[in-house]
Tab-separated table of C-alpha atoms and ligand atoms in Angstrom:
chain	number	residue	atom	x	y	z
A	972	UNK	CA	-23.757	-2.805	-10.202
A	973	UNK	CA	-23.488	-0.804	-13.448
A	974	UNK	CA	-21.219	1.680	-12.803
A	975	UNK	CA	-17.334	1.687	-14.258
A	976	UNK	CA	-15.612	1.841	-11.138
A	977	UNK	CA	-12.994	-1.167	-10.984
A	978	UNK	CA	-11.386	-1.088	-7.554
A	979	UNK	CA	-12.763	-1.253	-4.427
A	980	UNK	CA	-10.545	-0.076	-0.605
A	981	UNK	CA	-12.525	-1.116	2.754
A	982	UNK	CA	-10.904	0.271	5.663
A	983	UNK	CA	-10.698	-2.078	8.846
A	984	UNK	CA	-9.153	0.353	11.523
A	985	UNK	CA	-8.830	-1.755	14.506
A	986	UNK	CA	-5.377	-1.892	16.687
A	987	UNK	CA	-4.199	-3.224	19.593
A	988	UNK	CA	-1.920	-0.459	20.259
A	989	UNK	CA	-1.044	2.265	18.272
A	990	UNK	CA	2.468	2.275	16.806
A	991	UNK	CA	4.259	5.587	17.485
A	992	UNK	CA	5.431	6.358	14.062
A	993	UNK	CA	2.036	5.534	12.440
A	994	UNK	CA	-0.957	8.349	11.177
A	995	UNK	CA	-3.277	6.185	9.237
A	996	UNK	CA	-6.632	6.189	11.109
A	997	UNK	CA	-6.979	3.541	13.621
A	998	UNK	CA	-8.968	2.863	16.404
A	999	UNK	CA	-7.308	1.450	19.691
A	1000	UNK	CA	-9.547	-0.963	22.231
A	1001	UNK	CA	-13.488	-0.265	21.265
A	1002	UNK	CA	-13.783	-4.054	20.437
A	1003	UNK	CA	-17.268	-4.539	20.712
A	1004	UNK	CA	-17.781	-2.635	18.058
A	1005	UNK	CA	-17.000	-4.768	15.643
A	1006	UNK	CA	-20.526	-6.120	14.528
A	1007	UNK	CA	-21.503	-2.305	14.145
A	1008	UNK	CA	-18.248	-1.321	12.093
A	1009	UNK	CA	-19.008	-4.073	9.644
A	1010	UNK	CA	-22.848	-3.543	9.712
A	1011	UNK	CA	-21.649	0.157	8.335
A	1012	UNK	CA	-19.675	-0.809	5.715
A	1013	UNK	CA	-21.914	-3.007	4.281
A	1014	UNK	CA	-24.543	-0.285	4.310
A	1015	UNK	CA	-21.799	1.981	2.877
A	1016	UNK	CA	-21.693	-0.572	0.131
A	1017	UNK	CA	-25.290	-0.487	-0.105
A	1018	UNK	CA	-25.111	3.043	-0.871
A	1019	UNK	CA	-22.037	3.233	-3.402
A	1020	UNK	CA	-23.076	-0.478	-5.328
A	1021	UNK	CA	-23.639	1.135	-8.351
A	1022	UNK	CA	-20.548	2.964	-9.281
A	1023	UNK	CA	-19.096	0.075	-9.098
A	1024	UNK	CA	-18.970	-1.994	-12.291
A	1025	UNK	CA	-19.868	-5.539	-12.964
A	1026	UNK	CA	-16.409	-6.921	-13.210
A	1027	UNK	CA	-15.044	-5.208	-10.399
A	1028	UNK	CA	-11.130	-6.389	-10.369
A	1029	UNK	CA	-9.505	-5.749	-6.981
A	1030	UNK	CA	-10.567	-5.531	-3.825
A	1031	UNK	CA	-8.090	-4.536	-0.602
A	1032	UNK	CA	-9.060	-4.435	3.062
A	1033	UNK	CA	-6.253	-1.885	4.432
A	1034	UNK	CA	-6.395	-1.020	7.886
A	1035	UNK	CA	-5.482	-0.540	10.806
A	1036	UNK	CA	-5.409	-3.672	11.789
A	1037	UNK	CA	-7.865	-5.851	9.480
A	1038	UNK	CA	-6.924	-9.263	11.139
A	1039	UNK	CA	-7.527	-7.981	14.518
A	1040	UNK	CA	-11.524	-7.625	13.509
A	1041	UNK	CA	-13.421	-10.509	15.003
A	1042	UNK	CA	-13.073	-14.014	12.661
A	1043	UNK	CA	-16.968	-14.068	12.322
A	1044	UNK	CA	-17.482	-10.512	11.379
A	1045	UNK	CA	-14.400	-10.427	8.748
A	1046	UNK	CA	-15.504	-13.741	7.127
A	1047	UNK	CA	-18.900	-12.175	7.124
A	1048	UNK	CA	-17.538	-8.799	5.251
A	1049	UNK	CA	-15.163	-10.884	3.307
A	1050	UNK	CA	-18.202	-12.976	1.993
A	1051	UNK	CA	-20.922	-9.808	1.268
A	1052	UNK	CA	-17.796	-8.103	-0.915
A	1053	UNK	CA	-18.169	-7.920	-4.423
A	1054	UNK	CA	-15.886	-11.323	-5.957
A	1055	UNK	CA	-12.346	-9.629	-7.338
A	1056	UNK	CA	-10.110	-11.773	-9.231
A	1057	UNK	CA	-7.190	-9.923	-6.600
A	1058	UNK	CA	-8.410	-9.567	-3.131
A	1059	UNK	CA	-5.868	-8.597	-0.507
A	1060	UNK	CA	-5.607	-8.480	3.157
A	1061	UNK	CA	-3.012	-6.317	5.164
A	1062	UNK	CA	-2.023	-8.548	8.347
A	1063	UNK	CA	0.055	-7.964	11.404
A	1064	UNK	CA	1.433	-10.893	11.892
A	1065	UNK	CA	0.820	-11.867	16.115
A	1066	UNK	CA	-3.125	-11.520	14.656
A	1067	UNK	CA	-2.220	-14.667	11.777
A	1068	UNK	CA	-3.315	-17.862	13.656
A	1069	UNK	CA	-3.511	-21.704	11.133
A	1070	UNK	CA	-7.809	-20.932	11.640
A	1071	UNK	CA	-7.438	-17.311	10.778
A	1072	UNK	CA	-4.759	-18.292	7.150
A	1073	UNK	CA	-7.795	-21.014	6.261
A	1074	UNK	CA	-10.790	-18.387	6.774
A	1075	UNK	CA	-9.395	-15.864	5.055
A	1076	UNK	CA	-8.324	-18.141	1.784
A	1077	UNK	CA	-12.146	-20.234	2.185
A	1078	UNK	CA	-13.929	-16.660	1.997
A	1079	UNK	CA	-11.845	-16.075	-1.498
A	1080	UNK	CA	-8.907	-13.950	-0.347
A	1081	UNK	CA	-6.135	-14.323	-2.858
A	1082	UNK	CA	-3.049	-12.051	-1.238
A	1083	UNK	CA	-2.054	-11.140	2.078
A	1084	UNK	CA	0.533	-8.319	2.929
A	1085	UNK	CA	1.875	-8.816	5.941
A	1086	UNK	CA	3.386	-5.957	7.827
A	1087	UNK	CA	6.973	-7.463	9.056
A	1088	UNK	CA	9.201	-3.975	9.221
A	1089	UNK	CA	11.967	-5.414	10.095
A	1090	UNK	CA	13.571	-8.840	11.478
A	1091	UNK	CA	16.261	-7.379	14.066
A	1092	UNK	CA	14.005	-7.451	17.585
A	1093	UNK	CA	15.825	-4.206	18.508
A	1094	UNK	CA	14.576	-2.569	15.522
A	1095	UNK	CA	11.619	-4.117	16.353
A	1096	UNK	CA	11.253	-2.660	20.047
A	1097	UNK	CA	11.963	0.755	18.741
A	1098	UNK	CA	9.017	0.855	16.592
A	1099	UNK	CA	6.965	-0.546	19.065
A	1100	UNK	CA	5.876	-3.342	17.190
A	1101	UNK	CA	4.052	-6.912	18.992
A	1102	UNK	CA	5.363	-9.024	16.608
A	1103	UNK	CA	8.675	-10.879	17.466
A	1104	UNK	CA	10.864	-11.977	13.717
A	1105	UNK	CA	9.591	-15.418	14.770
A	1106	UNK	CA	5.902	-14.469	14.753
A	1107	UNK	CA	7.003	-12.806	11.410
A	1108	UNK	CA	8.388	-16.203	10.190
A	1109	UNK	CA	5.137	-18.388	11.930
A	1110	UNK	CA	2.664	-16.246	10.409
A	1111	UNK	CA	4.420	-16.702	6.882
A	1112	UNK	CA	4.338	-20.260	7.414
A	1113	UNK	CA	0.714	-20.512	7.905
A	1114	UNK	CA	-0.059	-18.526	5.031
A	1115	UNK	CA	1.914	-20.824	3.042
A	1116	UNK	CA	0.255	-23.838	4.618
A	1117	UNK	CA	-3.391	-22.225	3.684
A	1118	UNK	CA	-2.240	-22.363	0.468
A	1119	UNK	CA	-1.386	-18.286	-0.588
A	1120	UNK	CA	0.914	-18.796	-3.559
A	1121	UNK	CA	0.804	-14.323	-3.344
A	1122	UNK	CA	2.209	-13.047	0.071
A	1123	UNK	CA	3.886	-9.869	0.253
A	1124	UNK	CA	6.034	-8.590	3.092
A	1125	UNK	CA	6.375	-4.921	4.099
A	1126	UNK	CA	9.545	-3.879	5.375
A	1127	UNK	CA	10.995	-0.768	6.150
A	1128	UNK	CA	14.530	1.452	6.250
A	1129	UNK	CA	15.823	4.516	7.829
A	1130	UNK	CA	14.548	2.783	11.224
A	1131	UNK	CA	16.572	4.767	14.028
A	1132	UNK	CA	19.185	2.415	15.254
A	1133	UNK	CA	19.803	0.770	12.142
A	1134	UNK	CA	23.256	-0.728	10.813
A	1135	UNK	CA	23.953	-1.440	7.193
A	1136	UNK	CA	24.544	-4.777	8.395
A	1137	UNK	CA	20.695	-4.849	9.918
A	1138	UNK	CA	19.345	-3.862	6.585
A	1139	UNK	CA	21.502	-6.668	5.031
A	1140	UNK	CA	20.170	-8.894	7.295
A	1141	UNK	CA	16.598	-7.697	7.328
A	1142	UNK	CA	16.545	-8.269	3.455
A	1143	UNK	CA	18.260	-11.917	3.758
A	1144	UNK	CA	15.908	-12.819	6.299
A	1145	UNK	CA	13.371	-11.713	3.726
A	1146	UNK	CA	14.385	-13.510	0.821
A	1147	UNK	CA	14.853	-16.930	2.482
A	1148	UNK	CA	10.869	-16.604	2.823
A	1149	UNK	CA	10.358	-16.432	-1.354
A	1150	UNK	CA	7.627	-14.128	-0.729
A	1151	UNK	CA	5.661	-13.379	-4.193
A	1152	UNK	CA	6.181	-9.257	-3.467
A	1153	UNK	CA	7.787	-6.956	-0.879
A	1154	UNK	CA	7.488	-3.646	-0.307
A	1155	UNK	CA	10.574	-1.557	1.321
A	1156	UNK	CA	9.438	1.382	2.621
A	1157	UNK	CA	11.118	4.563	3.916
A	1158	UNK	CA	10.480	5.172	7.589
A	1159	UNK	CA	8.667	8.742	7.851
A	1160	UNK	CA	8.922	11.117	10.618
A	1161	UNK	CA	4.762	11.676	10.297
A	1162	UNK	CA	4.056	14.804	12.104
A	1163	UNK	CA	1.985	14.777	15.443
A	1164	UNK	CA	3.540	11.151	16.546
A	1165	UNK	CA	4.738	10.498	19.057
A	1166	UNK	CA	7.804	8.903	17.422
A	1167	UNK	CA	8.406	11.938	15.605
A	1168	UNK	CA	8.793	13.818	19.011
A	1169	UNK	CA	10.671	10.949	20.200
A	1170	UNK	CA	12.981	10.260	17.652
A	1171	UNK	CA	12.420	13.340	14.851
A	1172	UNK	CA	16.283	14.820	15.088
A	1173	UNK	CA	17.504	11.162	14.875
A	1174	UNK	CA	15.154	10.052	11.963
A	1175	UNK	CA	16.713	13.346	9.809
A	1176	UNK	CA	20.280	12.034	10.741
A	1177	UNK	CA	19.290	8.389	10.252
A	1178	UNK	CA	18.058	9.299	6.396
A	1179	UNK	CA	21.443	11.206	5.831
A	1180	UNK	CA	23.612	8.365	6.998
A	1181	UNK	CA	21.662	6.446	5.088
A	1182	UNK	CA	21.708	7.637	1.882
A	1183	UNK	CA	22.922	5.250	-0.720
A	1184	UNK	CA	21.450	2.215	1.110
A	1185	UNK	CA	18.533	1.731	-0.658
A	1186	UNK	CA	20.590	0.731	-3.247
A	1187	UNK	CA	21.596	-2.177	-1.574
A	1188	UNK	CA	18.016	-2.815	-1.145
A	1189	UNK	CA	17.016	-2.594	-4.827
A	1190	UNK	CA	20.550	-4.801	-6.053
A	1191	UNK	CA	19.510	-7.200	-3.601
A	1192	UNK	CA	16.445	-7.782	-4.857
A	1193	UNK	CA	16.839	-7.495	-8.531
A	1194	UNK	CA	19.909	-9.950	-8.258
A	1195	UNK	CA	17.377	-12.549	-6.147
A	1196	UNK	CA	15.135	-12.266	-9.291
A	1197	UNK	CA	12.945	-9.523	-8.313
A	1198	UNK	CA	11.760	-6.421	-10.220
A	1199	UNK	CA	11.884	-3.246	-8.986
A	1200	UNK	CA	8.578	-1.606	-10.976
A	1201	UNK	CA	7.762	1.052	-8.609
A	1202	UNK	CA	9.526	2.940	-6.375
A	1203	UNK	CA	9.232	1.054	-2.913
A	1204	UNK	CA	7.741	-1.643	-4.445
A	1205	UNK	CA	9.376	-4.860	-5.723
A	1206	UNK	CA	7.903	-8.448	-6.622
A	1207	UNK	CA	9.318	-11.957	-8.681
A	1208	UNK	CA	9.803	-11.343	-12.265
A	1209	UNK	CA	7.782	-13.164	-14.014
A	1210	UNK	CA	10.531	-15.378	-15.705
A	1211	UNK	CA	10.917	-16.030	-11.996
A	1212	UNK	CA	6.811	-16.577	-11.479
A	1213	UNK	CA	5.907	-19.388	-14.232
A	1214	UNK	CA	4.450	-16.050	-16.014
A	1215	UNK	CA	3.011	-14.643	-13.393
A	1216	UNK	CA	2.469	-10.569	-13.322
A	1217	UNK	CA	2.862	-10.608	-9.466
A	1218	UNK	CA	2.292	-6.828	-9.415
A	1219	UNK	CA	0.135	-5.370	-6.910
A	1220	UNK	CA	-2.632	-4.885	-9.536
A	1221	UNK	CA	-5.122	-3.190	-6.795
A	1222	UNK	CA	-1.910	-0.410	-5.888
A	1223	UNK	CA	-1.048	-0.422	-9.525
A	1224	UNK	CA	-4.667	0.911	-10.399
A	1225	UNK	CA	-3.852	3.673	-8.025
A	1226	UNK	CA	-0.382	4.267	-9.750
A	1227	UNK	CA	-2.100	4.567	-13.084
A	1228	UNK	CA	-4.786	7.507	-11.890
A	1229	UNK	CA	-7.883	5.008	-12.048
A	1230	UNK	CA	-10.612	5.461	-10.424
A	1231	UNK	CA	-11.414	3.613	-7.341
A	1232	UNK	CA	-14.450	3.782	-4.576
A	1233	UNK	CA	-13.382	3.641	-0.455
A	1234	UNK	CA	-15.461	2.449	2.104
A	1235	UNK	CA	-14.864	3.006	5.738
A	1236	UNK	CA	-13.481	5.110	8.605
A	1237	UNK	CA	-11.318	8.221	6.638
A	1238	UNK	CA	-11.267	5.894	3.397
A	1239	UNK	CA	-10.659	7.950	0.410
A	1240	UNK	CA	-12.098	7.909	-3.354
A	1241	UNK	CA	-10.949	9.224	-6.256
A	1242	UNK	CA	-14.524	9.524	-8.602
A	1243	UNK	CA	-13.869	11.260	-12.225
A	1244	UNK	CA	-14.286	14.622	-10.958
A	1245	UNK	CA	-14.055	14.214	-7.471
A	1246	UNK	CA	-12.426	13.090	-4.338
A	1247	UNK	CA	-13.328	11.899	-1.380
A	1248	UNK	CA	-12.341	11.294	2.311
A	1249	UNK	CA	-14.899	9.503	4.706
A	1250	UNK	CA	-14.927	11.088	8.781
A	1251	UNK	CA	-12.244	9.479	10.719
A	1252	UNK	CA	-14.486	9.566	13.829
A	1253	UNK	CA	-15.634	6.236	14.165
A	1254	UNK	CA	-19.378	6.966	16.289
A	1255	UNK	CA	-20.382	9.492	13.477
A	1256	UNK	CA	-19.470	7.006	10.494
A	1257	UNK	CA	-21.159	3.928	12.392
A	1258	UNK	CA	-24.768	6.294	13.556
A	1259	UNK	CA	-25.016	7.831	9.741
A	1260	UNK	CA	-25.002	4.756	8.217
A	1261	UNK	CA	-27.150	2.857	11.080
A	1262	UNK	CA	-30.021	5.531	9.840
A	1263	UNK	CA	-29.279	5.130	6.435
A	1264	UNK	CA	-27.174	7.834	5.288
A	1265	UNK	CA	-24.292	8.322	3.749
A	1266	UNK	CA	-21.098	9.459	6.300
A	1267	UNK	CA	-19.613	12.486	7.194
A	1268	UNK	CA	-17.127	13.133	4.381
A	1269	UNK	CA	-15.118	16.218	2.680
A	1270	UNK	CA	-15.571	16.698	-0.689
A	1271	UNK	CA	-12.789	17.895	-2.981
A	1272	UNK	CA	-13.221	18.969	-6.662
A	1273	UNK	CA	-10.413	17.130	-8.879
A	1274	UNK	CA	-10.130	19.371	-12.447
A	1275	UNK	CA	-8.451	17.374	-15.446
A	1276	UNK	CA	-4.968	19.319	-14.788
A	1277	UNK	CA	-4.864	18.178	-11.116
A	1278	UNK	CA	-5.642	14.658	-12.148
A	1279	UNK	CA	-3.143	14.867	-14.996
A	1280	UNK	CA	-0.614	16.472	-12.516
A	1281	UNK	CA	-1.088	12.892	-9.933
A	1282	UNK	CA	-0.952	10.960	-13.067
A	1283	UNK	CA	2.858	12.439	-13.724
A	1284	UNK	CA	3.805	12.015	-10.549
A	1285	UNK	CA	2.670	8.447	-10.261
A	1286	UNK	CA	3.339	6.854	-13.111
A	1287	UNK	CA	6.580	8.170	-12.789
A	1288	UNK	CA	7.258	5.998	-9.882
A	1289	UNK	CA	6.308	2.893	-12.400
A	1290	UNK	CA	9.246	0.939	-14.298
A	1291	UNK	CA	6.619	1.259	-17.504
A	1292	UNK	CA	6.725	5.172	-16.993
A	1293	UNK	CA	3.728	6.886	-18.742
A	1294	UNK	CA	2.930	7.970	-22.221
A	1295	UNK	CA	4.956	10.957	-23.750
A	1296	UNK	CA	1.607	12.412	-24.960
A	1297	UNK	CA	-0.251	12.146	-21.186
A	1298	UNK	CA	3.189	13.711	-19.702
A	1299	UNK	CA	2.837	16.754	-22.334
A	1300	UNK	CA	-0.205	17.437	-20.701
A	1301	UNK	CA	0.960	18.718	-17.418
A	1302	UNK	CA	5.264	19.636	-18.530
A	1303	UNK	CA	6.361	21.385	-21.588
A	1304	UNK	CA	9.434	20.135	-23.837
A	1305	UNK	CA	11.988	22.364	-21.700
A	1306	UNK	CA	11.243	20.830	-18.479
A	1307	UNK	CA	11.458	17.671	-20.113
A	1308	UNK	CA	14.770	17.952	-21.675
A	1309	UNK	CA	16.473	19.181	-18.571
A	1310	UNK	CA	15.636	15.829	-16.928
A	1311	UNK	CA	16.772	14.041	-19.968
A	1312	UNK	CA	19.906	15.714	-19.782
A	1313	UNK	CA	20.468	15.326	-15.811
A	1314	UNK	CA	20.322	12.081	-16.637
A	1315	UNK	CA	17.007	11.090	-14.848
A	1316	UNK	CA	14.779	10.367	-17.393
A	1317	UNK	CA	14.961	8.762	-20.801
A	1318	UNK	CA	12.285	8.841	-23.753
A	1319	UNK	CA	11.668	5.189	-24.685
A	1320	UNK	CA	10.420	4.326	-28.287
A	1321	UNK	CA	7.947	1.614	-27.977
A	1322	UNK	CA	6.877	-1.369	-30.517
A	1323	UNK	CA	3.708	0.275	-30.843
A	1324	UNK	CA	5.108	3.373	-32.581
A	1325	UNK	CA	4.410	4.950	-28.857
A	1326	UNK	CA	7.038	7.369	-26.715
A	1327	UNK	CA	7.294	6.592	-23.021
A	1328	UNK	CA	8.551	9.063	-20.634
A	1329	UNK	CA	10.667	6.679	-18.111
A	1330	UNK	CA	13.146	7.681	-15.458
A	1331	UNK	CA	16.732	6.097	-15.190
A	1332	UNK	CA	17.370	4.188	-12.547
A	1333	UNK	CA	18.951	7.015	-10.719
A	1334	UNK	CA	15.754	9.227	-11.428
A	1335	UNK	CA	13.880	6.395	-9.551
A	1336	UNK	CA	16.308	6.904	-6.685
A	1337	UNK	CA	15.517	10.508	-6.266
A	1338	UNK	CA	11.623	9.752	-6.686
A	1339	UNK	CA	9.355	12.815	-5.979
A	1340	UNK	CA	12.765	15.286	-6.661
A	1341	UNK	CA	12.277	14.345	-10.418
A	1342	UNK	CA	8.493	15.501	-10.723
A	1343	UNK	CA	9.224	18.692	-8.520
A	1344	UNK	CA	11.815	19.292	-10.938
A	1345	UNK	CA	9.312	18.491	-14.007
A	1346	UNK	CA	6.648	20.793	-12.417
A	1347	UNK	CA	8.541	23.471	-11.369
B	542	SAM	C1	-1.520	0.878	6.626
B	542	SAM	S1	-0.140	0.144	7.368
B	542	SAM	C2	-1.054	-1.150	8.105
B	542	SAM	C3	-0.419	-2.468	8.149
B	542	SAM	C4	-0.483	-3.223	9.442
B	542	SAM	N1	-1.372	-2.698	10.400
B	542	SAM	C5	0.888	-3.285	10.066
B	542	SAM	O1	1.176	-2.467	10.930
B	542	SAM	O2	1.643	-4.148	9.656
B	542	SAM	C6	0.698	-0.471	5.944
B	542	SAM	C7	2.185	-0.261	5.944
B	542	SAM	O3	2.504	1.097	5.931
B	542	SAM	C8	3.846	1.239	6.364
B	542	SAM	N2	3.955	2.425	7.226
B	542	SAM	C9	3.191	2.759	8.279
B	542	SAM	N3	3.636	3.910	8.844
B	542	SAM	C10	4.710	4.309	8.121
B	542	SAM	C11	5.612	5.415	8.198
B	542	SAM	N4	5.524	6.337	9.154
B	542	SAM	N5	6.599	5.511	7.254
B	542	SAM	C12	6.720	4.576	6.283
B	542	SAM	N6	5.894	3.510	6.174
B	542	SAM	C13	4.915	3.379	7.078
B	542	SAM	C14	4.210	-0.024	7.128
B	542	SAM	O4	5.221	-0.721	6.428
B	542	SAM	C15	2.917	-0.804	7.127
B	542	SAM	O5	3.124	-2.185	7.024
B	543	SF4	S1	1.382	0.459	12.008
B	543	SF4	FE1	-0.287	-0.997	11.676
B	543	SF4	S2	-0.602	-1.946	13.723
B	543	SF4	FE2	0.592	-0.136	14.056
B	543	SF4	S3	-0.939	1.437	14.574
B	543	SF4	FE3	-0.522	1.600	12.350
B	543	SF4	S4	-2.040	0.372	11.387
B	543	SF4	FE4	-2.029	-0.224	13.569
């Protein structure tokens, strides 16, 4: 490994059912092809080891469903992986048994996200989701009881059906955990579900009604000691964390336009001047790398004013904002001041001499609306 590339995704796509309002790429049943899956990554690894760099710093296993992969076969990935001072594991929680908390910390995971969604069992139903709010709360417990001192807990709003007084619940329910980081998505109507033929019209009216109540979410947490540093993405303060920068520092490398290497079904890579996505078609990623060659995957050219262009639009998310100077590259000075003056962005002199381009708390709330107004 001499290469400079930091961060390392492996995608685990295994389900037990699909979830009508998700797209990622997932694979339903096909269980005994777990052996082969990992036997491909590994030889996926084989191929990419040296972009990555000695001192690679995060690792994340996103999925699909990466708890649902057989014990022996994860704990065998989990131990051939490059050591990461953050590794992560996304969990559903029915799949987080006491033996399967233990494995995972032994073979040197440090974080587990665990996908709640919600706590309200109706809400629950109507995204189709296995796990009751007590599984939620169980499978919390035994990470605790492994020992995690980082557990995150994704949640989500604009859920068809849901109350203010759900949400309020939801994000009690939530906080009497303590986890170290949550992450409150908005639901999306992803084309070609079958929740977005299902429950599309309701979805638009859902977000209208709901306007306004991701503030709750984000006073909520803030008052509970939480900060808000990106846009759906909250975790302790460190004055709350004995000092602790309980960032998600594998997303955050994303966030700040690093580069980063994927492995697996439809993983992506961003690679200096390129990107990446692997086939999503799990027999013709498993029989190229069985004869030793690389996967199906399309190829994308990234130029510097694309990547600068992602770098805007991401670090704007970020309570840290991004560099005057790197912002110049892709906006000019007009463009700029007519945020400033909306009132959705400030200029922020820093200690260092430095300007930061940062958005006000209402620019966060409009996200993406900000940048389409800087790039327009
Ligand atoms: C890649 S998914 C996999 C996590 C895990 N399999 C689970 O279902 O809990 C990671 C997270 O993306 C979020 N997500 C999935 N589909 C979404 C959608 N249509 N809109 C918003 N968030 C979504 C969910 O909160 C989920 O926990
Ligand atoms: S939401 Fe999670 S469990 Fe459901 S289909 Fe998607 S990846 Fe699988």
């Amino acid at each position: 490994m001499n290469g400079s590339v930091r961060h390392l995704y492996v995608h685990l796509p295994f389900c037990a059912h699909r979830c009508g309002y998700c797209d990622f790429v997932t694979v339903v049943g096909r269980e005994g092809w777990h052996g082969r899956y990992v036997d491909a990554l590994l030889a996926e690894l084989e191929l990419e080891r040296d972009r990555l760099s000695d001192r690679v710093e995060t690792v994340f296993l996103g999925g699909g469903t990466p708890t649902l992969t057989d014990g022996d076969e994860l704990r065998r990935l989990l131990e051939a992986l490059p050591a990461a001072s953050e590794v992560t594991v996304e969990a559903n929680p029915e799949t987080v048994t006491q033996t399967l908390a233990r494995m995972l910390r032994e073979a040197g995971v440090t974080r587990v996200s665990l996908g709640a969604q919600s706590f309200q069992p109706e809400l629950l139903r109507v995204l189709e989701r296995r796990a009751s709010p007590d599984a939620v709360r169980k499978a919390f417990y035994h990470l605790r009881d492994a020992n995690f001192d980082n557990i995150s807990l994704d949640l989500l709003h604009g859920i068809p059906g849901q109350s203010a007084a759900a949400l309020r619940a939801d994000i009690d329910e939530a906080l009497a955990l303590a986890p170290e980081h949550v992450s409150y998505y908005e639901l999306e109507a992803k084309s070609g579900t079958t929740f977005t033929h299902a429950h599309g019209a309701e979805l638009v009216r859902q977000a209208e009604a709901m306007e306004g109540y991701f503030d709750l979410v984000v006073e909520r947490l803030t008052a509970a000691g939480y900060r808000w540093y990106e846009t759906a993405n909250f975790c302790l303060a460190a004055d709350h964390a004995g000092g602790r920068d309980l960032r998600a520092q594998h997303n955050l490398a994303y966030w700040l336009g690093r580069d980063y290497l994927g492995l697996g079904l439809g993983a992506v890579s961003t690679l200096g001047d390129e990107r990446r996505r692997n086939t999503p078609r799990l027999k013709a990623y498993v029989t190229a790398l069985a004869s030793g060659e690389a996967p199906p995957r399309e190829v994308e050219p990234l130029d510097e004013p694309t990547r600068d262009q992602e770098r805007l639009m991401l670090g704007l998310r970020l309570d840290t904002g991004l560099p005057l100077a790197e912002a110049e590259r892709s906006v000019d000075a007009t463009a700029l001041g007519r945020v400033e003056q909306l009132g959705l962005a400030t200029f922020r002199s820093e200690t260092d001499g430095q300007t930061t381009l940062v958005l006000t708390p209402r620019g966060r709330r409009l996200g993406g609306a900000v940048t389409v107004e800087l790039l327009t």
